[in-house]
Amino acid sequence: MHPSSPAFTRIELVVVLVIVAVILVLAWPAFTNALVKRDLTRTMNNGRELYLAAFRMATDGAAKSDASLAWPGDYPVNSLAEYCGKLIEKDYVKPAELQRMLSALKIYKVKGADPSNTIFAASSNYVYDTELNSHAVPFGDAGFVVVRKSGDAGVYKKNQATPAGYDNNAERFQAEIGALPGATKGEVAPGDGATVLAGP
């Protein structure tokens, strides 16, 4: 009888561990990018849900001639909490759902008279016509989300944050990304200004 030998020697085990470590180091950026893309897509879906609640409330208000059921910019709402309170009070959305939807979004003061390309909501890391900041919450400069009044939404890359990503064509930028509430066609200015509902 021969003495039994171990299945792996120490050297073989170390080599296998080094190979696994190298694979993990090489795959880590792809893994983190996939997680960010997942979160951007989730934020876009949350924005669409929020848009649908706001759209239902605004169309119900138009059908019933009820001025308390309107787009955020159609009545003197001073804060995000006040507008969201109306969505909850009128049962267009549940509080827990609203909290999930707003985890990474901000809402703009869209009016019923604004065109369909007007921005309804955007991820909190995006300031209109401004380069993305790598330290901005929640996505830094990995990308941003925009939901327009027409209901369409998209995930965009950092080079699309300003008209420079559209050959400095302001009208194309407004058509692709969207326009701020009350903006003039072809005129783009950096910053959200007073067009965003302020948080609490």
PDB file of N, CA and C in Angstrom, residues 149-187:
ATOM      1  N   LYS A 149     -42.672  65.190 -19.481  1.00  0.00           N
ATOM      2  CA  LYS A 149     -44.117  65.329 -19.298  1.00  0.00           C
ATOM      3  C   LYS A 149     -44.899  64.396 -20.214  1.00  0.00           C
ATOM      4  N   SER A 150     -44.317  64.009 -21.319  1.00  0.00           N
ATOM      5  CA  SER A 150     -44.982  63.084 -22.238  1.00  0.00           C
ATOM      6  C   SER A 150     -45.041  61.672 -21.663  1.00  0.00           C
ATOM      7  N   GLY A 151     -44.272  61.421 -20.601  1.00  0.00           N
ATOM      8  CA  GLY A 151     -44.252  60.103 -19.986  1.00  0.00           C
ATOM      9  C   GLY A 151     -43.066  59.263 -20.394  1.00  0.00           C
ATOM     10  N   ASP A 152     -42.338  59.687 -21.427  1.00  0.00           N
ATOM     11  CA  ASP A 152     -41.169  58.904 -21.803  1.00  0.00           C
ATOM     12  C   ASP A 152     -40.017  59.239 -20.867  1.00  0.00           C
ATOM     13  N   ALA A 153     -39.156  58.269 -20.676  1.00  0.00           N
ATOM     14  CA  ALA A 153     -38.049  58.418 -19.742  1.00  0.00           C
ATOM     15  C   ALA A 153     -36.807  57.801 -20.357  1.00  0.00           C
ATOM     16  N   GLY A 154     -35.661  58.200 -19.858  1.00  0.00           N
ATOM     17  CA  GLY A 154     -34.422  57.642 -20.376  1.00  0.00           C
ATOM     18  C   GLY A 154     -33.301  57.731 -19.371  1.00  0.00           C
ATOM     19  N   VAL A 155     -32.318  56.872 -19.592  1.00  0.00           N
ATOM     20  CA  VAL A 155     -31.075  56.894 -18.836  1.00  0.00           C
ATOM     21  C   VAL A 155     -30.026  57.469 -19.784  1.00  0.00           C
ATOM     22  N   TYR A 156     -29.295  58.471 -19.325  1.00  0.00           N
ATOM     23  CA  TYR A 156     -28.354  59.175 -20.184  1.00  0.00           C
ATOM     24  C   TYR A 156     -26.947  59.117 -19.616  1.00  0.00           C
ATOM     25  N   LYS A 157     -25.972  59.257 -20.496  1.00  0.00           N
ATOM     26  CA  LYS A 157     -24.562  59.239 -20.106  1.00  0.00           C
ATOM     27  C   LYS A 157     -24.107  60.652 -19.770  1.00  0.00           C
ATOM     28  N   LYS A 158     -22.965  60.737 -19.085  1.00  0.00           N
ATOM     29  CA  LYS A 158     -22.497  62.044 -18.617  1.00  0.00           C
ATOM     30  C   LYS A 158     -22.235  63.026 -19.751  1.00  0.00           C
ATOM     31  N   ASN A 159     -21.843  62.551 -20.930  1.00  0.00           N
ATOM     32  CA  ASN A 159     -21.583  63.479 -22.032  1.00  0.00           C
ATOM     33  C   ASN A 159     -22.867  64.043 -22.639  1.00  0.00           C
ATOM     34  N   GLN A 160     -24.027  63.584 -22.177  1.00  0.00           N
ATOM     35  CA  GLN A 160     -25.309  64.084 -22.672  1.00  0.00           C
ATOM     36  C   GLN A 160     -25.948  65.102 -21.720  1.00  0.00           C
ATOM     37  N   ALA A 161     -25.219  65.504 -20.687  1.00  0.00           N
ATOM     38  CA  ALA A 161     -25.773  66.398 -19.664  1.00  0.00           C
ATOM     39  C   ALA A 161     -25.905  67.844 -20.127  1.00  0.00           C
ATOM     40  N   THR A 162     -25.205  68.212 -21.181  1.00  0.00           N
ATOM     41  CA  THR A 162     -25.239  69.590 -21.684  1.00  0.00           C
ATOM     42  C   THR A 162     -25.421  69.583 -23.202  1.00  0.00           C
ATOM     43  N   PRO A 163     -25.727  70.732 -23.789  1.00  0.00           N
ATOM     44  CA  PRO A 163     -25.843  70.788 -25.250  1.00  0.00           C
ATOM     45  C   PRO A 163     -24.555  70.405 -25.978  1.00  0.00           C
ATOM     46  N   ALA A 164     -23.407  70.461 -25.296  1.00  0.00           N
ATOM     47  CA  ALA A 164     -22.144  70.057 -25.921  1.00  0.00           C
ATOM     48  C   ALA A 164     -22.224  68.612 -26.418  1.00  0.00           C
ATOM     49  N   GLY A 165     -22.985  67.778 -25.746  1.00  0.00           N
ATOM     50  CA  GLY A 165     -23.171  66.395 -26.178  1.00  0.00           C
ATOM     51  C   GLY A 165     -24.070  66.265 -27.395  1.00  0.00           C
ATOM     52  N   TYR A 166     -24.628  67.380 -27.823  1.00  0.00           N
ATOM     53  CA  TYR A 166     -25.525  67.409 -28.992  1.00  0.00           C
ATOM     54  C   TYR A 166     -25.041  68.467 -29.987  1.00  0.00           C
ATOM     55  N   ASP A 167     -23.726  68.523 -30.182  1.00  0.00           N
ATOM     56  CA  ASP A 167     -23.095  69.465 -31.116  1.00  0.00           C
ATOM     57  C   ASP A 167     -23.467  70.912 -30.805  1.00  0.00           C
ATOM     58  N   ASN A 168     -23.622  71.222 -29.526  1.00  0.00           N
ATOM     59  CA  ASN A 168     -24.007  72.568 -29.057  1.00  0.00           C
ATOM     60  C   ASN A 168     -25.301  73.075 -29.685  1.00  0.00           C
ATOM     61  N   ASN A 169     -26.179  72.153 -30.011  1.00  0.00           N
ATOM     62  CA  ASN A 169     -27.472  72.491 -30.600  1.00  0.00           C
ATOM     63  C   ASN A 169     -28.522  72.486 -29.483  1.00  0.00           C
ATOM     64  N   ALA A 170     -28.917  73.668 -29.021  1.00  0.00           N
ATOM     65  CA  ALA A 170     -29.837  73.793 -27.883  1.00  0.00           C
ATOM     66  C   ALA A 170     -31.196  73.169 -28.182  1.00  0.00           C
ATOM     67  N   GLU A 171     -31.703  73.342 -29.396  1.00  0.00           N
ATOM     68  CA  GLU A 171     -33.011  72.761 -29.733  1.00  0.00           C
ATOM     69  C   GLU A 171     -32.953  71.239 -29.713  1.00  0.00           C
ATOM     70  N   ARG A 172     -31.871  70.677 -30.217  1.00  0.00           N
ATOM     71  CA  ARG A 172     -31.724  69.212 -30.188  1.00  0.00           C
ATOM     72  C   ARG A 172     -31.609  68.721 -28.743  1.00  0.00           C
ATOM     73  N   PHE A 173     -30.854  69.456 -27.922  1.00  0.00           N
ATOM     74  CA  PHE A 173     -30.719  69.121 -26.502  1.00  0.00           C
ATOM     75  C   PHE A 173     -32.090  69.115 -25.824  1.00  0.00           C
ATOM     76  N   GLN A 174     -32.899  70.148 -26.097  1.00  0.00           N
ATOM     77  CA  GLN A 174     -34.238  70.219 -25.512  1.00  0.00           C
ATOM     78  C   GLN A 174     -35.130  69.090 -26.031  1.00  0.00           C
ATOM     79  N   ALA A 175     -34.947  68.686 -27.269  1.00  0.00           N
ATOM     80  CA  ALA A 175     -35.760  67.599 -27.820  1.00  0.00           C
ATOM     81  C   ALA A 175     -35.347  66.247 -27.242  1.00  0.00           C
ATOM     82  N   GLU A 176     -34.053  66.043 -27.038  1.00  0.00           N
ATOM     83  CA  GLU A 176     -33.551  64.751 -26.560  1.00  0.00           C
ATOM     84  C   GLU A 176     -33.655  64.607 -25.040  1.00  0.00           C
ATOM     85  N   ILE A 177     -33.140  65.586 -24.304  1.00  0.00           N
ATOM     86  CA  ILE A 177     -33.145  65.530 -22.836  1.00  0.00           C
ATOM     87  C   ILE A 177     -34.435  66.117 -22.291  1.00  0.00           C
ATOM     88  N   GLY A 178     -34.812  67.269 -22.777  1.00  0.00           N
ATOM     89  CA  GLY A 178     -36.016  67.946 -22.319  1.00  0.00           C
ATOM     90  C   GLY A 178     -35.728  69.404 -22.030  1.00  0.00           C
ATOM     91  N   ALA A 179     -36.780  70.147 -21.804  1.00  0.00           N
ATOM     92  CA  ALA A 179     -36.672  71.570 -21.487  1.00  0.00           C
ATOM     93  C   ALA A 179     -37.185  71.799 -20.074  1.00  0.00           C
ATOM     94  N   LEU A 180     -36.683  72.839 -19.449  1.00  0.00           N
ATOM     95  CA  LEU A 180     -37.197  73.206 -18.130  1.00  0.00           C
ATOM     96  C   LEU A 180     -38.605  73.779 -18.279  1.00  0.00           C
ATOM     97  N   PRO A 181     -39.418  73.669 -17.233  1.00  0.00           N
ATOM     98  CA  PRO A 181     -40.755  74.269 -17.289  1.00  0.00           C
ATOM     99  C   PRO A 181     -40.674  75.760 -17.619  1.00  0.00           C
ATOM    100  N   GLY A 182     -41.491  76.187 -18.572  1.00  0.00           N
ATOM    101  CA  GLY A 182     -41.536  77.588 -18.959  1.00  0.00           C
ATOM    102  C   GLY A 182     -40.407  78.044 -19.866  1.00  0.00           C
ATOM    103  N   ALA A 183     -39.519  77.134 -20.288  1.00  0.00           N
ATOM    104  CA  ALA A 183     -38.374  77.516 -21.119  1.00  0.00           C
ATOM    105  C   ALA A 183     -38.813  77.886 -22.531  1.00  0.00           C
ATOM    106  N   THR A 184     -38.053  78.775 -23.138  1.00  0.00           N
ATOM    107  CA  THR A 184     -38.273  79.161 -24.525  1.00  0.00           C
ATOM    108  C   THR A 184     -37.533  78.175 -25.420  1.00  0.00           C
ATOM    109  N   LYS A 185     -38.147  77.783 -26.511  1.00  0.00           N
ATOM    110  CA  LYS A 185     -37.531  76.827 -27.429  1.00  0.00           C
ATOM    111  C   LYS A 185     -36.197  77.373 -27.942  1.00  0.00           C
ATOM    112  N   GLY A 186     -35.165  76.542 -27.840  1.00  0.00           N
ATOM    113  CA  GLY A 186     -33.843  76.920 -28.323  1.00  0.00           C
ATOM    114  C   GLY A 186     -32.999  77.698 -27.339  1.00  0.00           C
ATOM    115  N   GLU A 187     -33.549  78.025 -26.172  1.00  0.00           N
ATOM    116  CA  GLU A 187     -32.791  78.750 -25.152  1.00  0.00           C
ATOM    117  C   GLU A 187     -32.553  77.844 -23.956  1.00  0.00           C
TER     118      GLU A 187
END
